[in-house]
Amino acid sequence: MLTLERLEIVQDDFRLTADWTLPMGARAAVIGPSGAGKSTLLMAVAGFLAPTSGRILWQGQDITAIPPGKRPLSILFQDQNLFPHLTIAQNVGLGLRPDLRLASDDWRQVEGALERVGLGGMGGRKPAQLSGGQQGRAALARVLLRARPLLLLDEPFAALGPALKAEMLGLLAELAAATGATVLMVTHDPGDARRFADLTVLVADGVASPPVETAALFADPPPALRDYLGREA
Amino acid sequence: MASGARPLIAGAVALLIVALSLGSATVTALSATSWQMTAADWAAVRFTVVQSGLSAIASTLLAVPLARAMVRRRFWGRGLFLRLLAAPFLLPTIVAVLALLAIFGRSGPVNAGLQVLGLPALSIFGLHGVVLAHVFLNLPLACRMLVHGWQAIPAERFRLAESLGMGPGPQFRHLEWPMIRAVAPGAAVLVFLLCLTSFAVALTLGGGPAASTVELAIYQALRFDFDPGRAGLLAAVQFTLCAGVTLVAMRLTRDEGFGAGLGRAHPVPAPGGWRLAVDALVLGLGALFLLSPLAALLWRGVPGLAGLPSGVWVAAGRSLVVAVVSAVLASAAGLALVQARVTGARWAELAGMLPLAASGLVIGTGLFLVLRPFGAVERLALPVTVLVNATLSLPFLVRLLLPEARQVEADYGRLAGSLGLVGMARLRLLVLPRLARPLGFGTGLSAALSMGDLGVIALFAGERSVTLPLMVQRLAGAYRMEAAGAAALVLVALSFALFWGFDRMGARHADA
């Protein structure tokens, strides 16, 4: 259970507040106009940005002061999710131990994770030798090995074509279901939210609203969402 | 986010630099027995400023037509010529002096030509010799900075200018002149700063009360007159001078990559006619001035290689050890400072730039005064040289590494943070692989500078700690020119080999 307790983030003249709880195992989309603070919210949860006030809790434990790598979460960024100078297997292996001192058992686990995402036998390649979709799969394999209960996604598949993106979201849903992970995913595509997320957080006008049922939200959008969606709604 | 060890190391490095530069300046100032400058002291200050000013102006003025011709003309060997422009940075000063002596010296081809024409002989000693050597050493640097300036003018500007019907004259006025006005002052101040601390050139081509730099005067006060009080005063004066010019230089110069590629398609229009002839003449004269001394050195040095005194090889071994140890120390220190700067510590960058204000002999004099009470300083000659050389090459390393380290942090800092990649693991798995190329280049540069350094070692050296540059200088001082030329060849070969080796090592580890 992720709790944002009277969270407030202030940067110059930008301000964002959030005060809500996301239940365990939920899959939530974060949508809203660009510049509203979707990524900022994620960066605060991930620990790259210290909130001005308020607390972030996981299962009732305060994690606000914990460094990013030690938080009970994994995050995928828009780009640069793999180190280009390391092989795919090394990149995935970082999910087991950040110092990469892996035993042969660990390497077998790495290969297993690669097979699981459809990259069996490709561990020796460098990221540049992989397609965009394959790079996304490699990053997901690392998420699998990190096995953290919370997964944050900052539009990692936005650069992929529609078919490939749907495929990646399918794989993601499968992995999340298998590991029971709680997912918070930023997207600018309402279709992603409807297909993938049972809950949706709307970020607009300086407020990240509490998560509500995605279907219900789109059935009767509040004014801020209606403005964002335009005539589509 | 980062582990505690790295900022601690950076802090220790910064403290050491402050102690070596500001500490030396303080120690020397305190040991000055009198603040009364003698007429000779004033003469040294005057000569230092005048020769630096003339060298800076001449180097920059000559660099403008040369850089322009190089940017807009294609010719055979252009790539090699551009690369050779980086070489004088690696060329040991004493070698450059010997090379110039081979051309402009009493028995060189220039004076032979003058004699045939019935003109009076030209002497390379004194003010004009010092300026000549400094132009030889720094013209390539000024030229490189201007070439980068020209290449930074967007090709679209020139296309727009041509579409508006501007000829070469208006194009120069509207596009090239503003760039020159922006870049040339920075180049001139940098050359000025480098010439202020000139020691080896003044030692060999200057000398006497009429042509002594402050740096040389410090050396003579300490080594020959054994007058620590006067050396202290001169060192304090030198520090003030350099610190002031460094402040000006930091305002006027932009981040200058020493290794940027120069091969891409040139946007600068290349007009024909008399302009082509002028460019060809400029390029020819430039190549003649910069390359003929090196060719003459090769010509004169090779015959002596077989009969080199064995002491030369021993000195070469010493120099290699000094160069490698100081280069490795400098890169480790530079890396620690740069990483600290990237994670927010502004003082780390300032500490890395501080040695620009201190010259080798200022730090050397400070260490000499501090260490003297503990016994014979000769025994410490090599460790002190390692320390001083490492310190003096830090500013170059920091400027080289900082932009690249910033890029790595911007691209991968968050990913590394999210995976808990901290401390040694971050250094091993992220920083070293991503910075391998500039680290190799910088370590090579630092090793070559240290290999060829003739400054602080001259102050400290006893018989058993003579390095190769000092050996070359002593052989030349004893008029054993054949042996000096051959030893100079060994020195320059080792300097280039060190640079090349480290640079290759960096490039090999930098894949993807």
XYZ file of C-alpha atoms in Angstrom:
745
model
C 0.000 0.000 0.000
C 1.515 3.298 -1.158
C 0.496 6.324 0.879
C 1.185 9.926 -0.065
C 0.506 11.853 3.132
C -0.168 15.573 2.581
C 2.632 15.528 0.042
C 3.655 18.915 -1.337
C 6.292 19.590 -4.009
C 7.280 23.198 -4.747
C 9.757 24.201 -7.470
C 9.971 27.931 -8.217
C 6.381 28.824 -9.175
C 5.334 25.195 -9.697
C 3.341 23.486 -6.945
C 1.866 19.979 -6.699
C 0.006 18.349 -3.826
C -1.151 14.764 -3.266
C -2.904 13.127 -0.323
C -4.108 9.608 -1.025
C -3.473 5.865 -0.823
C -2.958 3.287 -3.537
C -3.962 -0.279 -2.533
C -1.598 -3.261 -2.854
C -1.502 -4.941 -6.239
C -3.343 -2.057 -7.941
C -2.441 -0.948 -11.449
C -2.871 2.817 -11.690
C -2.369 5.204 -14.591
C -1.257 8.797 -14.027
C -2.720 11.085 -16.688
C -3.013 14.816 -17.215
C -1.851 17.681 -19.423
C 1.869 18.004 -20.101
C 3.624 20.188 -17.565
C 1.043 19.373 -14.894
C 3.576 17.357 -12.903
C 3.005 13.676 -13.754
C 6.723 12.891 -13.970
C 7.449 15.146 -10.987
C 5.096 13.052 -8.865
C 6.850 9.869 -9.962
C 10.310 11.333 -9.294
C 9.264 12.241 -5.763
C 7.986 8.714 -5.107
C 11.204 7.272 -6.606
C 13.345 9.500 -4.379
C 15.003 11.782 -6.955
C 13.180 14.816 -5.696
C 12.702 15.717 -2.043
C 9.142 16.855 -1.267
C 8.769 20.260 0.368
C 6.514 18.778 3.004
C 4.530 15.621 3.689
C 5.547 11.966 3.772
C 5.693 8.963 1.471
C 4.879 5.629 3.102
C 5.030 2.035 1.928
C 3.057 -0.448 4.019
C 2.899 2.178 6.740
C 6.675 2.694 6.786
C 8.077 6.158 6.091
C 10.384 5.967 3.047
C 10.665 9.729 2.401
C 14.342 9.878 3.446
C 15.508 6.594 1.915
C 17.879 6.871 -1.123
C 16.352 5.822 -4.482
C 18.183 2.503 -4.825
C 17.065 1.319 -1.400
C 13.343 2.083 -1.818
C 11.016 -0.889 -2.280
C 10.488 -0.002 -5.938
C 11.805 -0.238 -9.488
C 11.456 2.538 -12.040
C 11.611 2.663 -15.828
C 12.378 6.069 -17.385
C 11.342 7.495 -20.748
C 14.776 6.610 -22.117
C 18.265 5.614 -20.900
C 17.037 2.518 -19.086
C 20.133 0.515 -20.058
C 23.846 1.295 -19.769
C 25.188 1.217 -23.352
C 28.664 0.003 -22.338
C 27.370 -3.081 -20.491
C 25.971 -6.214 -22.115
C 22.265 -7.039 -21.853
C 23.039 -9.772 -19.304
C 25.110 -7.322 -17.208
C 22.355 -4.709 -17.405
C 19.801 -7.274 -16.218
C 22.224 -8.634 -13.607
C 22.348 -5.183 -11.971
C 18.844 -6.029 -10.750
C 20.296 -8.806 -8.579
C 23.381 -7.020 -7.262
C 24.351 -3.429 -8.127
C 28.058 -4.341 -7.896
C 27.550 -7.153 -10.449
C 29.519 -9.659 -8.402
C 27.309 -12.554 -9.453
C 27.718 -16.275 -8.826
C 26.968 -18.794 -11.582
C 23.546 -19.394 -10.018
C 22.821 -15.690 -10.408
C 23.791 -15.735 -14.081
C 21.381 -18.652 -14.599
C 18.694 -16.482 -13.020
C 19.609 -13.661 -15.427
C 19.283 -16.009 -18.391
C 15.939 -17.220 -17.026
C 14.626 -13.662 -16.796
C 15.793 -12.957 -20.347
C 13.972 -16.059 -21.598
C 10.861 -14.973 -19.751
C 10.760 -11.687 -21.699
C 11.633 -13.359 -24.989
C 15.314 -12.424 -25.142
C 16.784 -15.896 -24.551
C 20.372 -16.166 -25.826
C 20.769 -12.428 -26.373
C 22.500 -11.692 -23.071
C 25.899 -11.202 -24.699
C 24.779 -8.306 -26.899
C 25.127 -4.604 -26.242
C 21.953 -2.480 -26.069
C 22.799 -0.764 -29.376
C 22.471 -4.134 -31.131
C 18.854 -4.479 -29.949
C 15.667 -2.914 -31.318
C 13.675 -0.432 -29.243
C 11.153 -3.111 -28.255
C 13.900 -5.545 -27.269
C 15.545 -2.854 -25.134
C 12.231 -2.383 -23.324
C 12.040 -6.128 -22.747
C 15.563 -6.164 -21.305
C 14.628 -3.393 -18.875
C 11.553 -5.411 -17.842
C 13.743 -8.477 -17.249
C 15.774 -6.389 -14.801
C 12.567 -5.292 -13.060
C 11.697 -8.988 -12.678
C 15.017 -9.766 -10.986
C 14.882 -6.729 -8.708
C 11.559 -8.130 -7.482
C 10.484 -4.943 -5.725
C 6.810 -4.711 -4.739
C 6.230 -1.295 -6.414
C 6.871 -0.499 -10.076
C 6.974 3.065 -11.443
C 6.794 3.665 -15.190
C 7.515 7.092 -16.682
C 6.213 6.471 -20.215
C 9.003 4.008 -21.024
C 7.266 2.782 -24.183
C 6.154 6.157 -25.558
C 8.685 6.033 -28.404
C 7.408 2.647 -29.672
C 4.772 2.225 -32.368
C 1.167 1.391 -31.326
C 1.404 -2.367 -31.940
C 4.729 -2.712 -30.142
C 3.504 -0.575 -27.254
C 0.397 -2.749 -26.819
C 2.660 -5.805 -26.829
C 4.914 -4.308 -24.129
C 1.945 -3.290 -21.982
C 0.606 -6.854 -22.328
C 3.920 -8.281 -21.160
C 4.007 -5.761 -18.339
C 0.486 -6.708 -17.188
C 1.471 -10.379 -17.259
C 4.618 -9.790 -15.183
C 2.808 -7.538 -12.717
C 0.088 -10.143 -12.243
C 2.638 -12.923 -11.755
C 4.655 -11.005 -9.151
C 1.755 -9.188 -7.515
C 3.498 -5.849 -7.998
C 1.722 -2.545 -7.506
C 2.125 -0.394 -10.631
C 2.024 3.387 -11.096
C 2.314 4.365 -14.758
C 2.548 7.828 -16.287
C 0.952 8.104 -19.724
C -0.398 10.800 -21.996
C -2.542 8.289 -23.887
C -6.037 7.761 -22.388
C -6.164 4.470 -24.335
C -3.261 3.108 -22.227
C -5.111 3.984 -19.046
C -8.309 2.280 -20.240
C -6.524 -0.858 -21.466
C -4.002 -1.358 -18.678
C -5.079 0.363 -15.468
C -8.013 -0.343 -13.201
C -7.366 2.934 -11.335
C -6.409 6.368 -12.646
C -4.789 9.373 -10.952
C -5.582 12.686 -12.637
C -2.856 15.334 -12.313
C -4.092 18.837 -13.129
C -4.125 22.352 -11.682
C -1.467 21.605 -9.058
C -3.250 18.602 -7.589
C -2.709 14.858 -8.032
C -6.239 13.630 -7.309
C -6.851 10.366 -5.443
C -7.003 7.275 -7.675
C -10.507 6.425 -8.947
C -11.910 3.614 -11.088
C -10.666 4.214 -14.619
C -13.942 3.191 -16.271
C -16.021 5.421 -14.006
C -13.633 8.353 -14.472
C -13.870 8.249 -18.256
C -17.619 7.652 -18.173
C -18.135 10.933 -16.323
C -14.948 13.026 -16.653
C -14.451 15.996 -14.293
C -13.914 19.387 -16.021
C -10.102 19.214 -15.845
C -10.061 15.817 -17.573
C -12.655 16.970 -20.110
C -10.420 19.940 -21.015
C -7.455 17.618 -21.401
C -9.290 15.050 -23.511
C -10.908 17.707 -25.677
C -13.638 16.549 -28.024
C -12.674 12.913 -27.663
C -14.624 12.599 -24.389
C 22.927 9.280 -2.478
C 26.662 8.719 -2.864
C 28.695 6.839 -0.305
C 30.751 8.863 2.139
C 34.178 7.892 0.778
C 34.233 9.847 -2.474
C 33.503 13.351 -1.156
C 36.075 12.601 1.544
C 38.746 11.811 -1.058
C 37.811 14.907 -3.079
C 38.022 16.985 0.091
C 41.464 15.633 0.893
C 42.635 16.330 -2.667
C 41.271 19.873 -2.495
C 43.023 20.482 0.833
C 46.311 19.217 -0.606
C 45.991 21.554 -3.598
C 45.187 24.506 -1.384
C 48.172 23.645 0.804
C 50.473 23.318 -2.201
C 49.403 26.496 -3.982
C 48.080 28.950 -1.387
C 50.249 27.360 1.312
C 53.387 27.754 -0.799
C 52.483 31.341 -1.587
C 52.068 32.048 2.129
C 55.267 30.278 3.162
C 57.283 32.131 0.548
C 55.743 35.475 1.438
C 56.473 34.880 5.141
C 60.082 34.001 4.447
C 60.680 37.158 2.443
C 63.239 39.003 4.534
C 62.427 42.345 3.003
C 59.615 43.749 0.916
C 62.088 46.045 -0.794
C 62.298 45.104 -4.486
C 65.763 45.671 -5.948
C 66.334 47.114 -9.410
C 67.070 43.576 -10.643
C 63.762 42.314 -9.238
C 61.851 45.046 -11.043
C 63.764 44.246 -14.214
C 62.679 40.604 -13.929
C 59.027 41.585 -13.454
C 59.241 43.993 -16.388
C 60.920 41.442 -18.633
C 58.366 38.759 -17.674
C 55.401 40.968 -18.498
C 56.937 42.362 -21.697
C 57.965 38.985 -23.130
C 54.593 37.427 -22.178
C 52.723 40.324 -23.755
C 54.761 40.239 -26.968
C 54.478 36.442 -27.153
C 50.710 36.563 -26.608
C 50.151 39.287 -29.203
C 52.432 37.702 -31.799
C 50.993 34.207 -31.313
C 47.407 35.428 -31.607
C 47.975 37.758 -34.564
C 49.843 35.073 -36.514
C 47.247 32.469 -35.584
C 44.379 34.370 -37.240
C 45.475 34.039 -40.901
C 46.886 30.552 -40.277
C 43.683 29.253 -38.662
C 41.594 30.861 -41.405
C 43.631 29.255 -44.148
C 43.477 25.888 -42.418
C 39.736 26.016 -41.975
C 38.845 26.968 -45.516
C 41.424 25.120 -47.619
C 41.692 21.427 -48.444
C 45.182 20.212 -49.121
C 47.264 17.091 -48.971
C 48.279 16.216 -45.406
C 45.739 18.615 -43.880
C 44.552 16.067 -41.301
C 48.106 15.324 -40.237
C 48.927 19.036 -40.075
C 45.893 19.662 -37.851
C 46.938 16.848 -35.577
C 50.517 18.149 -35.417
C 49.075 21.392 -34.074
C 48.309 19.503 -30.853
C 51.877 18.228 -30.667
C 53.665 21.340 -29.307
C 51.510 20.933 -26.228
C 53.299 17.629 -25.685
C 56.709 18.841 -26.862
C 59.103 19.286 -23.931
C 60.127 22.951 -23.795
C 63.825 22.141 -23.705
C 63.409 20.102 -26.888
C 61.645 23.002 -28.597
C 64.519 25.281 -27.609
C 67.115 22.884 -29.049
C 65.072 22.556 -32.228
C 64.944 26.344 -32.622
C 68.668 26.582 -31.948
C 69.255 24.137 -34.778
C 67.519 26.531 -37.209
C 68.166 30.000 -35.772
C 71.392 29.291 -33.885
C 74.827 30.603 -34.829
C 75.573 27.695 -37.179
C 71.963 27.177 -38.320
C 70.665 27.626 -41.872
C 69.116 31.053 -41.159
C 72.444 32.604 -40.180
C 74.214 30.758 -42.977
C 71.758 32.379 -45.382
C 72.290 35.812 -43.854
C 76.029 35.396 -44.192
C 75.733 34.529 -47.877
C 73.705 37.714 -48.355
C 76.340 39.660 -46.468
C 73.934 40.568 -43.651
C 74.878 40.644 -39.950
C 74.291 37.459 -37.956
C 71.115 37.085 -35.914
C 71.369 36.084 -32.257
C 68.617 33.926 -30.789
C 69.534 34.913 -27.238
C 67.716 37.652 -25.349
C 64.202 39.058 -25.597
C 63.533 38.184 -29.228
C 64.802 34.629 -28.730
C 62.494 34.110 -25.769
C 59.555 35.541 -27.729
C 60.427 33.422 -30.777
C 60.426 30.252 -28.668
C 57.146 31.175 -27.002
C 55.493 31.867 -30.339
C 56.774 28.531 -31.627
C 55.305 26.770 -28.582
C 52.014 28.674 -28.362
C 51.077 29.623 -31.927
C 49.594 26.129 -32.425
C 47.481 26.489 -29.271
C 46.102 29.884 -30.333
C 45.560 28.501 -33.811
C 43.582 25.529 -32.517
C 41.324 27.757 -30.438
C 40.599 29.912 -33.483
C 40.008 26.883 -35.714
C 37.384 25.718 -33.215
C 35.895 29.213 -33.303
C 35.601 29.139 -37.089
C 34.089 25.677 -37.031
C 31.527 26.818 -34.486
C 30.059 29.337 -36.961
C 26.977 27.517 -38.310
C 27.158 26.605 -41.990
C 23.666 28.113 -42.406
C 25.065 31.588 -41.642
C 27.516 31.374 -44.497
C 24.806 30.035 -46.796
C 22.510 32.894 -45.797
C 25.325 35.412 -46.348
C 26.037 34.012 -49.789
C 22.364 33.991 -50.729
C 22.276 37.688 -49.827
C 25.149 38.268 -52.219
C 27.829 39.022 -49.619
C 31.380 38.707 -50.943
C 34.374 37.611 -48.861
C 34.804 41.133 -47.424
C 31.308 41.589 -45.946
C 31.262 37.935 -44.853
C 34.440 38.567 -42.881
C 32.968 41.688 -41.309
C 29.632 40.162 -40.349
C 30.480 36.539 -39.545
C 34.181 35.979 -39.004
C 35.276 39.199 -37.295
C 32.724 38.885 -34.425
C 33.984 35.341 -33.802
C 37.620 36.507 -33.789
C 36.748 39.269 -31.367
C 35.133 36.709 -29.068
C 37.864 34.049 -29.241
C 41.155 35.915 -29.748
C 41.280 37.733 -26.374
C 40.828 34.416 -24.554
C 43.577 32.820 -26.626
C 45.904 35.764 -26.007
C 45.338 35.726 -22.243
C 45.908 31.976 -22.081
C 49.226 32.319 -23.962
C 50.125 35.257 -21.716
C 49.480 33.108 -18.639
C 51.546 30.207 -19.964
C 54.460 32.545 -20.794
C 54.368 34.191 -17.353
C 55.601 30.979 -15.760
C 58.146 30.273 -18.457
C 61.297 28.826 -16.979
C 63.136 26.520 -19.366
C 63.001 28.998 -22.270
C 64.308 31.852 -20.155
C 66.962 29.585 -18.627
C 68.350 28.613 -22.011
C 67.649 31.613 -24.263
C 67.421 34.428 -21.750
C 69.605 34.866 -18.754
C 71.632 37.756 -17.472
C 70.017 40.632 -15.645
C 68.538 42.012 -18.861
C 66.578 38.910 -19.854
C 65.490 37.060 -16.732
C 61.915 36.073 -15.924
C 60.644 36.101 -12.345
C 60.512 32.304 -12.461
C 64.202 32.188 -13.442
C 65.093 34.796 -10.811
C 63.482 32.642 -8.100
C 65.606 29.717 -9.235
C 68.795 31.748 -9.269
C 68.120 33.348 -5.899
C 67.612 29.941 -4.321
C 70.064 27.761 -6.205
C 73.031 30.073 -6.805
C 72.800 32.991 -4.376
C 71.159 30.829 -1.728
C 69.060 33.776 -0.634
C 65.720 32.259 0.547
C 64.517 35.694 1.642
C 64.772 37.104 -1.865
C 63.397 33.898 -3.423
C 60.416 34.197 -1.093
C 59.738 37.761 -2.133
C 59.992 36.904 -5.836
C 57.731 33.873 -5.406
C 55.111 36.030 -3.704
C 55.322 38.515 -6.590
C 55.018 35.699 -9.137
C 51.971 34.246 -7.364
C 50.223 37.618 -7.311
C 50.951 38.117 -11.003
C 49.693 34.651 -12.029
C 46.641 34.731 -9.780
C 45.575 38.061 -11.263
C 45.984 36.894 -14.859
C 44.255 33.577 -14.064
C 41.186 35.463 -12.890
C 41.130 37.407 -16.164
C 41.726 34.218 -18.163
C 38.862 32.358 -16.486
C 36.520 35.155 -17.533
C 37.740 35.288 -21.112
C 38.237 31.638 -22.088
C 35.535 29.161 -22.858
C 35.671 25.427 -22.230
C 38.137 24.229 -24.778
C 38.149 20.600 -25.833
C 41.703 19.584 -26.643
C 40.621 16.490 -28.495
C 37.684 17.589 -30.623
C 37.576 16.151 -34.110
C 38.420 18.478 -36.956
C 37.535 16.371 -39.921
C 33.959 17.360 -40.725
C 32.867 19.156 -43.821
C 33.892 22.782 -43.707
C 31.220 25.435 -43.993
C 33.606 28.302 -44.695
C 33.589 29.463 -48.333
C 36.969 29.240 -50.032
C 37.366 32.147 -52.482
C 39.924 31.781 -55.264
C 42.234 34.301 -56.940
C 44.750 36.254 -54.904
C 43.104 35.045 -51.691
C 44.032 31.476 -52.558
C 47.620 32.559 -53.155
C 47.762 34.351 -49.789
C 46.339 31.326 -47.980
C 48.849 29.039 -49.673
C 51.690 31.367 -48.664
C 50.440 31.533 -45.057
C 50.136 27.754 -44.851
C 53.579 27.269 -46.369
C 55.262 29.723 -44.009
C 53.383 28.317 -41.018
C 54.402 24.772 -41.817
C 57.989 25.880 -42.426
C 58.152 27.752 -39.104
C 56.552 24.984 -37.064
C 57.995 21.905 -38.734
C 61.506 22.804 -39.909
C 62.962 23.038 -36.366
C 61.646 19.545 -35.628
C 63.134 18.215 -38.849
C 66.462 19.890 -38.024
C 66.442 18.336 -34.564
C 65.865 14.921 -36.069
C 68.674 15.508 -38.566
C 71.127 16.527 -35.882
C 70.054 14.125 -33.167
C 69.991 10.784 -34.964
C 73.795 10.471 -35.456
C 74.360 10.872 -31.723
C 71.911 8.160 -30.689
C 74.463 5.357 -30.818
C 77.018 7.074 -28.613
C 74.676 8.377 -25.926
C 76.251 8.451 -22.458
C 74.740 5.736 -20.276
C 73.589 8.383 -17.805
C 70.979 9.423 -20.365
C 69.221 6.054 -20.166
C 69.260 6.115 -16.366
C 67.776 9.622 -16.440
C 65.184 8.437 -18.974
C 64.142 5.652 -16.617
C 63.771 8.132 -13.751
C 61.733 10.474 -15.906
C 59.418 7.671 -17.028
C 58.693 6.679 -13.440
C 58.089 10.313 -12.442
C 55.806 10.868 -15.456
C 53.694 7.742 -14.990
C 53.299 8.131 -11.224
C 52.406 11.824 -11.431
C 50.001 11.266 -14.331
C 48.166 8.484 -12.510
C 48.006 10.574 -9.322
C 46.757 13.590 -11.282
C 43.996 11.654 -13.049
C 42.822 10.024 -9.852
C 42.739 13.417 -8.144
C 41.064 15.018 -11.160
C 38.426 12.290 -11.281
C 37.683 12.672 -7.563
C 37.286 16.457 -7.942
C 35.141 16.181 -11.064
C 32.828 13.584 -9.503
C 32.461 15.758 -6.425
C 31.668 18.761 -8.648
C 29.071 16.830 -10.624
C 27.264 15.853 -7.442
C 27.045 19.469 -6.373
C 30.310 20.522 -4.712
C 31.266 23.815 -6.410
C 34.471 24.120 -4.380
C 35.843 21.048 -6.136
C 36.049 22.864 -9.487
C 37.691 25.912 -7.908
C 40.253 23.679 -6.213
C 41.049 22.061 -9.555
C 41.658 25.465 -11.164
C 43.749 26.869 -8.322
C 47.108 25.472 -9.531
C 46.854 27.790 -12.570
C 47.687 30.625 -10.192
C 50.730 28.868 -8.795
C 53.804 28.228 -10.916
C 56.120 25.255 -10.544
C 58.840 27.307 -8.907
C 56.446 29.020 -6.492
C 55.263 25.631 -5.214
C 58.835 24.347 -5.439
C 60.203 27.228 -3.381
C 57.474 26.762 -0.792
C 58.273 23.048 -0.479
C 61.997 23.799 -0.448
C 61.609 26.218 2.459
C 59.365 23.822 4.387
C 61.479 20.708 3.800
C 64.938 22.246 4.270
C 64.998 22.001 8.069
C 64.477 18.233 7.774
C 67.718 17.515 5.947
C 69.021 17.246 2.409
C 66.311 18.262 -0.050
C 68.030 16.393 -2.919
C 66.747 13.110 -1.577
C 63.208 14.390 -1.997
C 63.752 15.760 -5.513
C 61.794 13.052 -7.321
C 58.801 12.783 -4.943
C 58.507 16.577 -4.942
C 58.656 16.657 -8.744
C 55.911 14.012 -8.930
C 53.718 16.030 -6.593
C 54.280 19.369 -8.320
C 53.825 17.964 -11.828
C 50.602 16.229 -10.817
C 49.300 19.452 -9.284
C 50.181 21.590 -12.291
C 48.389 19.305 -14.749
C 45.187 19.182 -12.680
C 43.543 22.255 -14.285
C 43.842 20.668 -17.748
C 42.436 17.376 -16.497
C 39.526 19.017 -14.722
C 38.577 21.063 -17.781
C 38.838 17.972 -19.943
C 36.818 15.665 -17.686
C 34.169 18.002 -16.338
C 31.936 18.373 -19.435
C 32.027 14.611 -20.049
C 31.299 13.774 -16.414
C 28.356 16.182 -16.467
C 26.991 14.375 -19.521
C 27.318 10.970 -17.850
C 25.510 12.260 -14.764
C 22.730 13.816 -16.875
C 22.273 10.652 -18.961
C 22.702 7.887 -16.394
C 22.702 9.462 -12.922
C 19.076 8.600 -12.232
C 19.267 5.095 -13.658
C 22.332 4.397 -11.495
C 20.580 5.916 -8.479
C 17.444 3.848 -8.985
C 19.489 0.643 -9.139
C 21.454 1.504 -6.006
C 24.691 1.804 -7.987
C 26.835 3.766 -5.516
C 30.417 4.061 -4.323
C 33.010 1.771 -5.878
C 30.433 -0.139 -7.941
C 29.306 3.111 -9.574
C 32.930 4.048 -10.260
C 33.727 0.621 -11.736
C 30.531 -0.011 -13.696
C 29.513 3.490 -14.803
C 32.065 6.283 -14.358
C 35.289 4.573 -15.491
C 33.795 2.922 -18.609
C 31.982 6.098 -19.692
C 34.973 8.389 -19.016
C 37.642 6.011 -20.326
C 38.333 8.068 -23.458
C 38.866 11.523 -21.873
C 40.637 9.871 -18.922
C 43.093 8.137 -21.233
C 43.637 11.332 -23.217
C 44.067 13.424 -20.065
C 46.398 10.950 -18.380
C 48.493 10.859 -21.554
C 48.608 14.653 -21.682
C 49.578 14.815 -18.031
C 52.275 12.152 -18.454
C 53.789 13.955 -21.449
C 53.787 17.292 -19.630
C 55.434 15.683 -16.624
C 57.958 13.800 -18.758
C 59.158 17.012 -20.369
C 58.973 19.270 -17.351
C 62.052 21.256 -16.545
C 61.169 23.458 -13.609
C 60.987 22.297 -10.062
C 63.439 19.457 -10.735
C 66.155 22.008 -11.566
C 65.614 23.518 -8.137
C 65.901 20.272 -6.200
C 68.034 17.918 -8.254
C 71.251 16.511 -6.923
C 73.553 14.249 -8.912
C 71.431 11.155 -8.344
C 68.063 12.586 -9.299
C 68.744 14.100 -12.714
C 65.757 13.651 -15.015
C 65.992 13.471 -18.781
C 64.985 17.109 -19.510
C 67.570 18.291 -16.992
C 70.139 16.007 -18.606
C 69.364 17.495 -22.031
C 69.718 21.000 -20.617
C 73.041 20.186 -18.941
C 74.459 18.555 -22.082
C 73.435 21.600 -24.124
C 74.880 23.895 -21.446
C 78.182 22.065 -21.797
C 78.010 22.544 -25.612
C 77.848 18.802 -26.219
C 75.273 19.512 -28.898
C 75.316 16.120 -30.597
C 74.630 14.273 -27.344
C 72.076 16.918 -26.337
C 70.245 16.539 -29.656
C 70.172 12.761 -29.386
C 68.976 12.867 -25.774
C 66.309 15.369 -26.832
C 65.126 12.879 -29.461
C 64.858 10.176 -26.811
C 62.928 12.588 -24.615
C 60.464 13.605 -27.284
C 59.963 9.982 -28.387
C 59.225 8.897 -24.809
C 56.851 11.841 -24.243
C 54.855 11.065 -27.372
C 54.907 7.324 -26.606
C 53.511 7.946 -23.121
C 50.754 10.147 -24.513
C 49.961 7.694 -27.273
C 49.953 4.699 -24.902
C 47.559 6.221 -22.366
C 45.340 7.640 -25.091
C 45.093 4.211 -26.765
C 44.385 2.550 -23.441
C 41.479 4.914 -22.883
C 40.101 4.437 -26.385
C 40.302 0.649 -26.116
C 38.235 0.612 -22.937
C 35.665 3.003 -24.322
C 33.348 0.914 -26.456
C 29.652 1.521 -27.105
